[in-house]
Coordinates of C-alpha atoms in Angstrom, one line a residue:
M18 CA -195.2 -15.6 -154.3
R19 CA -194.5 -16.4 -150.6
R20 CA -191.4 -14.8 -149.2
T21 CA -189.7 -17.4 -147.1
E22 CA -186.9 -15.2 -145.6
P23 CA -188.2 -11.7 -144.9
E24 CA -185.1 -11.0 -142.8
G25 CA -183.0 -11.1 -146.0
H26 CA -184.7 -8.1 -147.6
G27 CA -182.7 -5.3 -146.0
P28 CA -181.1 -3.0 -148.5
V29 CA -177.6 -2.8 -146.9
R30 CA -176.7 -5.9 -144.8
Y31 CA -178.1 -8.2 -147.5
G32 CA -177.0 -6.2 -150.5
P33 CA -175.1 -8.0 -153.3
P34 CA -171.3 -8.0 -153.4
L35 CA -169.2 -7.3 -156.5
P36 CA -169.6 -10.0 -159.1
G37 CA -166.7 -12.4 -158.3
H38 CA -164.2 -14.1 -160.6
G39 CA -165.5 -17.5 -159.8
L40 CA -161.9 -18.8 -160.3
P41 CA -159.1 -19.9 -158.0
P42 CA -156.4 -17.3 -157.7
P43 CA -153.2 -17.8 -159.7
P44 CA -150.3 -19.5 -157.9
G45 CA -148.0 -16.4 -158.0
L46 CA -150.7 -14.3 -156.4
V47 CA -151.1 -16.8 -153.6
A48 CA -147.4 -17.0 -153.1
A49 CA -147.2 -13.2 -152.9
A50 CA -149.7 -13.0 -150.0
T51 CA -147.2 -13.0 -147.2
G52 CA -146.2 -10.8 -144.3
T53 CA -147.1 -10.3 -140.7
H54 CA -146.2 -6.6 -140.3
T55 CA -148.7 -3.8 -139.8
E56 CA -149.4 -1.9 -143.0
P57 CA -149.6 1.9 -142.4
T58 CA -152.9 3.6 -142.8
G59 CA -153.3 4.5 -146.5
G60 CA -151.0 1.8 -147.7
G61 CA -147.3 1.0 -147.5
A62 CA -144.6 2.2 -149.9
A63 CA -144.5 -1.0 -152.0
L64 CA -148.3 -1.0 -152.6
L65 CA -148.5 2.7 -153.4
D66 CA -145.5 2.5 -155.8
A67 CA -147.2 -0.4 -157.6
A68 CA -150.5 1.7 -157.8
R69 CA -148.6 4.6 -159.3
G70 CA -147.1 2.3 -161.9
Y71 CA -150.5 0.8 -162.7
W72 CA -152.0 4.3 -163.3
T73 CA -149.0 5.5 -165.3
R74 CA -149.4 2.6 -167.7
R75 CA -153.0 3.8 -168.3
G76 CA -152.0 7.3 -169.2
L77 CA -152.4 8.8 -165.7
P78 CA -149.0 9.7 -164.3
T79 CA -149.2 9.9 -160.5
D80 CA -146.9 11.6 -158.0
H81 CA -145.9 9.7 -154.8
D82 CA -148.2 11.8 -152.6
R83 CA -151.4 11.4 -154.7
T84 CA -152.3 7.8 -153.8
V85 CA -154.1 6.1 -150.9
A86 CA -155.0 2.4 -150.4
A87 CA -157.7 1.0 -148.1
P88 CA -159.3 -2.4 -147.3
G89 CA -161.9 -2.3 -150.0
A90 CA -163.6 0.4 -152.1
P91 CA -166.5 1.0 -149.7
A92 CA -164.0 2.2 -147.0
L93 CA -162.4 4.6 -149.5
L94 CA -165.7 6.0 -150.7
L95 CA -166.9 6.5 -147.1
A96 CA -163.7 8.4 -146.4
L97 CA -164.0 10.5 -149.6
T98 CA -167.7 11.3 -148.8
A99 CA -166.8 12.3 -145.3
A100 CA -163.9 14.4 -146.4
L101 CA -166.0 16.3 -149.0
G102 CA -169.1 16.8 -147.0
G103 CA -172.4 17.8 -148.6
D104 CA -174.8 15.8 -150.6
V105 CA -174.1 13.1 -153.2
L106 CA -175.3 12.5 -156.7
V107 CA -175.3 9.1 -158.4
P108 CA -176.6 7.6 -161.6
R109 CA -179.7 5.4 -161.4
P110 CA -179.1 2.5 -161.2
C111 CA -175.6 2.4 -159.6
A112 CA -173.3 0.0 -157.8
A113 CA -175.0 -1.3 -154.7
W114 CA -172.3 -0.1 -152.3
W115 CA -172.2 3.6 -153.3
T116 CA -175.2 5.0 -151.5
P117 CA -174.9 3.3 -148.1
Q118 CA -171.6 5.2 -147.5
A119 CA -173.3 8.6 -147.9
R120 CA -176.4 7.6 -145.9
L121 CA -174.3 6.3 -143.1
L122 CA -172.8 9.8 -142.8
G123 CA -176.2 11.4 -142.8
A124 CA -175.8 12.9 -146.3
S125 CA -178.6 12.9 -148.8
V126 CA -178.2 10.9 -152.1
F127 CA -179.9 12.1 -155.3
P128 CA -180.2 9.7 -158.2
V129 CA -179.9 11.0 -161.7
G130 CA -181.3 9.3 -164.8
T131 CA -178.9 7.8 -167.4
P132 CA -179.2 7.9 -171.2
A133 CA -180.7 5.0 -173.2
E134 CA -177.4 3.7 -174.5
C135 CA -175.5 3.1 -171.3
G136 CA -175.6 3.1 -167.5
G137 CA -173.0 4.5 -165.0
V138 CA -172.9 8.1 -166.2
P139 CA -175.8 10.5 -165.7
D140 CA -177.4 12.3 -168.6
P141 CA -175.7 15.8 -168.4
Y142 CA -179.0 17.7 -168.8
A143 CA -180.7 15.6 -166.1
L144 CA -177.6 16.2 -163.9
L145 CA -177.9 20.0 -164.2
E146 CA -181.6 19.9 -163.6
T147 CA -181.1 17.7 -160.4
V148 CA -178.3 19.9 -159.0
R149 CA -180.4 23.1 -159.5
R150 CA -183.5 21.5 -158.0
V151 CA -181.5 20.2 -155.0
R152 CA -180.0 23.6 -154.3
A153 CA -183.4 25.4 -154.7
E154 CA -184.7 23.0 -152.0
G155 CA -181.8 23.9 -149.7
G156 CA -179.5 21.0 -150.4
D157 CA -175.7 21.1 -150.8
P158 CA -174.6 18.8 -153.7
R159 CA -170.8 18.5 -153.7
L160 CA -170.0 15.0 -155.0
L161 CA -170.8 13.1 -158.2
V162 CA -170.0 9.3 -158.3
L163 CA -170.0 7.7 -161.7
S164 CA -168.5 4.7 -163.5
V165 CA -167.6 4.6 -167.2
A166 CA -167.5 0.8 -167.2
D167 CA -170.5 0.1 -165.1
D168 CA -172.0 -2.1 -162.4
P169 CA -174.8 -3.1 -162.7
A170 CA -175.4 -2.2 -166.4
A171 CA -172.2 -3.8 -167.7
T172 CA -172.0 -1.0 -170.3
V173 CA -169.2 1.4 -171.3
A174 CA -170.2 5.0 -171.6
P175 CA -169.1 6.7 -174.9
P176 CA -166.4 9.4 -174.4
E177 CA -168.6 12.2 -175.7
L178 CA -171.2 11.5 -173.0
V179 CA -168.5 11.3 -170.3
H180 CA -167.1 14.6 -171.4
E181 CA -170.4 16.4 -171.4
T182 CA -171.4 15.0 -168.0
I183 CA -168.1 15.9 -166.3
E184 CA -168.1 19.4 -167.8
A185 CA -171.6 19.9 -166.5
A186 CA -170.6 18.6 -163.1
A187 CA -167.5 20.8 -163.0
G188 CA -169.5 23.8 -164.0
E189 CA -171.7 23.3 -160.9
G190 CA -168.7 23.0 -158.6
L191 CA -169.0 19.2 -158.0
H192 CA -166.1 16.9 -157.3
I193 CA -166.1 13.7 -159.3
V194 CA -165.3 10.2 -158.0
S195 CA -164.7 7.9 -161.0
D196 CA -165.2 4.3 -159.9
E197 CA -162.9 2.4 -162.4
T198 CA -163.2 -1.0 -160.9
W199 CA -164.2 -2.6 -164.2
R200 CA -162.0 -0.7 -166.6
D201 CA -159.7 -3.6 -167.1
T202 CA -162.5 -6.1 -167.9
L203 CA -163.6 -4.8 -171.3
H204 CA -165.0 -7.7 -173.3
E205 CA -163.8 -6.3 -176.7
P206 CA -160.9 -4.0 -175.7
Q207 CA -159.8 -3.5 -179.3
D208 CA -163.2 -2.2 -180.3
T209 CA -164.3 -0.4 -177.1
V210 CA -163.1 3.2 -176.4
L211 CA -162.9 3.8 -172.7
I212 CA -161.7 7.2 -171.6
G213 CA -161.9 8.0 -167.9
P214 CA -163.0 11.4 -166.4
A215 CA -159.5 12.0 -165.0
E216 CA -158.0 11.9 -168.5
M217 CA -160.4 14.7 -169.5
L218 CA -160.6 16.9 -166.4
P219 CA -157.7 15.8 -164.0
D220 CA -158.1 18.7 -161.6
R221 CA -161.6 17.7 -160.4
V222 CA -161.5 13.9 -160.5
T223 CA -160.5 11.3 -157.9
V224 CA -160.1 7.8 -159.4
L225 CA -161.2 4.8 -157.3
T226 CA -160.5 1.2 -158.1
D227 CA -161.5 -1.9 -156.1
L228 CA -158.9 -4.5 -156.9
G229 CA -161.5 -7.2 -156.6
G230 CA -162.6 -6.2 -160.1
P231 CA -159.5 -7.0 -162.1
F232 CA -157.1 -8.9 -159.8
L233 CA -157.9 -10.1 -156.3
P234 CA -160.3 -12.7 -154.9
A235 CA -163.4 -11.3 -153.2
G236 CA -162.1 -12.3 -149.8
W237 CA -159.0 -10.2 -150.1
P238 CA -160.3 -6.6 -149.8
A239 CA -158.1 -3.9 -151.2
A240 CA -158.7 -0.7 -153.2
I241 CA -156.7 2.3 -154.4
A242 CA -157.5 6.0 -155.0
R243 CA -155.7 8.6 -157.1
F244 CA -156.2 12.2 -156.2
P245 CA -155.9 15.4 -158.3
D246 CA -152.4 17.0 -158.5
N247 CA -153.4 20.3 -157.0
D248 CA -154.1 21.9 -153.7
T249 CA -157.7 20.5 -153.6
G250 CA -156.3 17.0 -154.2
T251 CA -153.7 17.5 -151.4
L252 CA -156.3 18.6 -148.9
L253 CA -158.7 15.8 -149.9
R254 CA -156.1 13.1 -149.6
D255 CA -155.1 14.4 -146.1
R256 CA -158.7 14.4 -145.0
V257 CA -159.2 10.9 -146.4
L258 CA -156.2 9.7 -144.5
D259 CA -157.6 11.2 -141.3
V260 CA -160.9 9.3 -141.8
L261 CA -159.2 6.0 -142.6
T262 CA -157.0 6.5 -139.5
S263 CA -160.0 7.1 -137.3
L264 CA -161.5 3.9 -138.6
D265 CA -158.2 2.0 -138.3
A266 CA -158.9 1.0 -141.9
R267 CA -155.6 -0.8 -142.8
I268 CA -155.1 -3.4 -145.5
A269 CA -153.9 -6.8 -144.0
A270 CA -150.2 -7.3 -144.8
P271 CA -150.7 -10.4 -146.9
V272 CA -153.4 -8.8 -149.0
A273 CA -151.3 -5.6 -149.4
S274 CA -148.4 -7.8 -150.7
A275 CA -150.6 -9.6 -153.1
A276 CA -152.1 -6.4 -154.3
A277 CA -148.7 -4.9 -155.0
Y278 CA -147.7 -8.0 -156.9
A279 CA -150.9 -7.9 -159.0
L280 CA -150.6 -4.1 -159.7
G281 CA -147.1 -4.7 -161.0
E282 CA -148.9 -6.8 -163.8
P283 CA -146.4 -9.6 -164.3
D284 CA -147.1 -12.0 -167.1
E285 CA -149.0 -14.5 -164.9
I286 CA -151.5 -11.7 -163.8
T287 CA -152.0 -10.2 -167.3
R288 CA -152.5 -13.7 -168.9
R289 CA -155.0 -14.7 -166.2
L290 CA -156.9 -11.5 -166.5
A291 CA -157.1 -11.7 -170.3
A292 CA -158.3 -15.4 -170.1
S293 CA -160.8 -14.6 -167.3
V294 CA -162.3 -11.7 -169.3
R295 CA -162.7 -13.8 -172.4
L296 CA -164.4 -16.5 -170.4
H297 CA -166.8 -14.2 -168.6
A298 CA -167.5 -12.3 -171.9
S299 CA -168.5 -15.5 -173.7
V300 CA -170.8 -16.6 -170.8
A301 CA -172.3 -13.1 -170.6
A302 CA -173.0 -13.1 -174.4
A303 CA -174.7 -16.5 -174.1
A304 CA -176.8 -15.3 -171.2
H305 CA -177.7 -12.2 -173.2
R306 CA -178.9 -14.3 -176.1
A307 CA -181.1 -16.4 -173.8
L308 CA -182.6 -13.4 -172.1
T309 CA -183.3 -11.4 -175.3
A310 CA -184.8 -14.5 -177.0
A311 CA -187.3 -14.7 -174.1
G312 CA -188.3 -11.0 -174.6
A313 CA -186.3 -9.4 -171.8
L314 CA -184.7 -6.0 -172.4
V315 CA -180.9 -6.3 -171.9
R316 CA -178.1 -4.0 -173.1
P317 CA -175.3 -6.0 -174.6
P318 CA -172.7 -6.5 -171.8
R319 CA -169.4 -4.8 -172.6
A320 CA -167.5 -5.1 -169.4
G321 CA -167.4 -6.9 -166.1
R322 CA -168.8 -10.2 -165.0
H323 CA -172.5 -9.5 -165.0
L324 CA -175.5 -8.2 -167.0
Y325 CA -178.6 -6.3 -166.1
A326 CA -182.0 -7.4 -167.4
D327 CA -185.4 -5.6 -167.5
L328 CA -188.1 -8.2 -167.4
G329 CA -191.0 -5.7 -167.8
P330 CA -192.1 -7.3 -171.1
L331 CA -192.7 -10.6 -169.1
R332 CA -194.7 -8.9 -166.4
S333 CA -197.9 -10.8 -167.0
A334 CA -196.3 -14.2 -166.8
L335 CA -194.3 -13.2 -163.7
G336 CA -197.4 -11.7 -162.2
A337 CA -199.2 -15.1 -162.6
L338 CA -196.4 -16.6 -160.5
G339 CA -196.8 -14.0 -157.8
V340 CA -193.9 -11.8 -158.9
G341 CA -194.9 -8.1 -158.9
D342 CA -191.8 -6.2 -157.9
A343 CA -188.0 -6.4 -157.9
Q344 CA -187.8 -8.1 -154.4
E345 CA -190.2 -10.8 -155.5
L346 CA -188.3 -11.2 -158.7
E347 CA -185.0 -11.6 -156.7
D348 CA -186.7 -14.2 -154.5
F349 CA -188.1 -16.1 -157.5
L350 CA -185.0 -16.2 -159.7
S351 CA -182.6 -16.9 -156.9
V352 CA -184.5 -20.1 -156.2
R353 CA -185.2 -21.0 -159.9
L354 CA -181.7 -20.4 -161.0
D355 CA -180.0 -21.6 -157.8
M356 CA -177.8 -18.5 -157.8
P357 CA -177.9 -15.0 -156.4
A358 CA -180.1 -12.7 -158.6
P359 CA -180.3 -9.3 -156.8
G360 CA -183.2 -7.2 -157.9
G361 CA -182.8 -3.7 -159.4
H362 CA -183.9 -2.1 -156.1
R363 CA -180.5 -3.1 -154.7
F364 CA -178.9 -0.7 -157.2
G365 CA -181.2 2.3 -156.6
D366 CA -183.8 1.3 -159.3
D367 CA -187.5 1.5 -158.7
L368 CA -188.8 -1.4 -156.6
G369 CA -191.8 -1.7 -158.9
A370 CA -189.5 -2.2 -162.0
L371 CA -188.8 -5.9 -162.8
R372 CA -185.0 -5.6 -163.2
V373 CA -182.3 -7.9 -162.0
R374 CA -178.5 -8.3 -162.2
L375 CA -177.1 -11.7 -163.1
S376 CA -173.5 -12.5 -162.5
T377 CA -171.5 -14.9 -164.8
G378 CA -169.4 -16.4 -162.1
P379 CA -171.9 -19.1 -161.1
F380 CA -172.0 -20.4 -164.6
L381 CA -168.3 -21.5 -164.5
G382 CA -168.8 -24.5 -162.2
T383 CA -169.2 -25.4 -158.5
T384 CA -165.7 -26.8 -157.9
D385 CA -162.2 -25.4 -158.5
D386 CA -161.6 -28.2 -161.0
E387 CA -164.8 -27.3 -163.0
R388 CA -163.9 -23.6 -162.9
M389 CA -160.3 -24.1 -164.1
A390 CA -161.7 -26.4 -166.9
S391 CA -163.9 -23.5 -167.9
L392 CA -160.9 -21.1 -167.9
V393 CA -158.6 -23.3 -170.1
S394 CA -161.2 -24.7 -172.5
P395 CA -161.2 -23.4 -176.0
E396 CA -165.0 -23.9 -176.0
P397 CA -166.2 -23.3 -172.5
L398 CA -169.8 -23.0 -173.4
E399 CA -169.7 -26.7 -174.5
L400 CA -168.6 -28.0 -171.2
P401 CA -171.3 -30.0 -169.4
H402 CA -171.4 -28.0 -166.3
V403 CA -171.6 -24.7 -168.2
K404 CA -174.2 -26.0 -170.6
R405 CA -176.4 -27.1 -167.6
R406 CA -176.4 -23.7 -166.1
L407 CA -177.1 -22.0 -169.4
S408 CA -179.8 -24.5 -170.2
L409 CA -181.4 -23.8 -166.8
L410 CA -181.3 -20.0 -167.6
G411 CA -182.8 -20.5 -171.0
S412 CA -185.6 -22.8 -169.9
T413 CA -186.5 -20.6 -167.0
F414 CA -186.9 -17.5 -169.2
G415 CA -188.3 -19.6 -172.1
D416 CA -191.1 -20.8 -169.8
L417 CA -191.9 -17.2 -169.0
R418 CA -192.0 -16.2 -172.6
D419 CA -194.2 -19.2 -173.5
D420 CA -196.5 -18.5 -170.6
D421 CA -196.7 -14.8 -171.7
D422 CA -197.4 -15.7 -175.3
A423 CA -200.1 -18.2 -174.3
R424 CA -201.7 -15.6 -172.1
R425 CA -201.8 -13.0 -174.9
R426 CA -203.4 -15.6 -177.2
E427 CA -206.1 -16.3 -174.7
S428 CA -206.9 -12.7 -173.9
P429 CA -210.2 -11.5 -175.4
R430 CA -209.7 -8.9 -178.1

C-alpha cells in the first residue's frame, strides 16, 4: 500500500503514548490540581508521603528517603539508566518508551525473548544466555527493565516465572527496574495473582509507576519510583536526583497536587478506577473475540487498556492489500479503524512480523458525554457508539478472514 506520510515513521518522535483512559477526570481530581509554587526536584513532601502510603498499602513499606517523583516515567527511567550506567536488557516486545532512554545515553539495548504464556518478563534461560553472550562480546549489562502487568501484551506474568527471572538477573549482578504502571488495572483482580519483583527480591529492585496508568490524564505527567532500602538504593536515589536536577525535571505544582490526592486513594478515585477497569476490560474482551474469530493470534488481555495481536495468519490477505510489514500494517489499520494502531516494531518487535497494539480508549466514544455514558452504563457494549466501533473492528478483520479463506480455496492443490 502507498505510505502517505513517510515523515510519521520515525521510531521515537512518532512512537505511541501510553493507552489513555479515554474518560474525563473525576471532579475531585480536577479540584485538587491547584498551586503555583515550584515543586522541588524529586517531588515535594506531600506527594512523596502519598507515594509511600500507596506502596505501603500494596505490601511495600517505604521509608521517607526511598522515593522520588518526576514529570513522567520516561524522565525517571532516563535518570535511572544514567545513574546505573552500562547496557540495558528488555523483554521483546516491551513498552515503546523504554529503549529510547538508553539509546539517548549511548547505551546498548539487548532484547530478550519472552515465554509463550505472557509478555513483559524475559524467559530466565534466554536472559542468562543473552547476558553471557553480551559479556563475551565486550558488553557491560547492568540493568534489566521488566513489567509483570505488561504493555504491549496486556498479560500478567505468573509469580513463578517472575521469581525465576529475577533470581537469574540477580545472579548475574543486574539491577532490576520493575515498571508497575499497570498493576492497578487487573481485569479480574480476584482471579489474577500479581506479585512484583520488589516483593521477592527487595534489595535489587527499583519500582517505577507512571501515574497515567491508574490515576491521571495523559496530559498530566507524573511518575514515582521506590528504591531499595540499602546502601545501593541510597546511592542510586542520590544519582537519580542529580540527573533530574540537571534536567530541571520537576512536576508542575497542580499536577503534583492532583497526584498526591490520587495516591491517597479517596473513595472517588478508587470507585472511578474500578469502574474504568471494568469498562476497559469488557471492551478488550469484545475486541479479543473479534480478532480471534478472524484468525488472529491474541493472548487474552488481563490488564491495562490495550491488547496485542499477531496477524501472521492473515498475511496472505494483508499482502494482497499491500501490507507486508508492521509499518504498513500500522498505516493500513490506522486508516481503516480510524484510530491509532501502532505496529509491533514500535515495541521492539521484528518489523517483518504483522503485530499491532490496539487501545480500548477509542471505543468509548468521541465526546465526554459519550465516554461518561460508557462508564456508567451497565451494558456499555450495547451503546450505539461503542457498538459502531466494535462493528467496524469486526468487519475489518472479518473481511481479512474471508479474503484469506477465499484465497486458500482458489489456490491450486
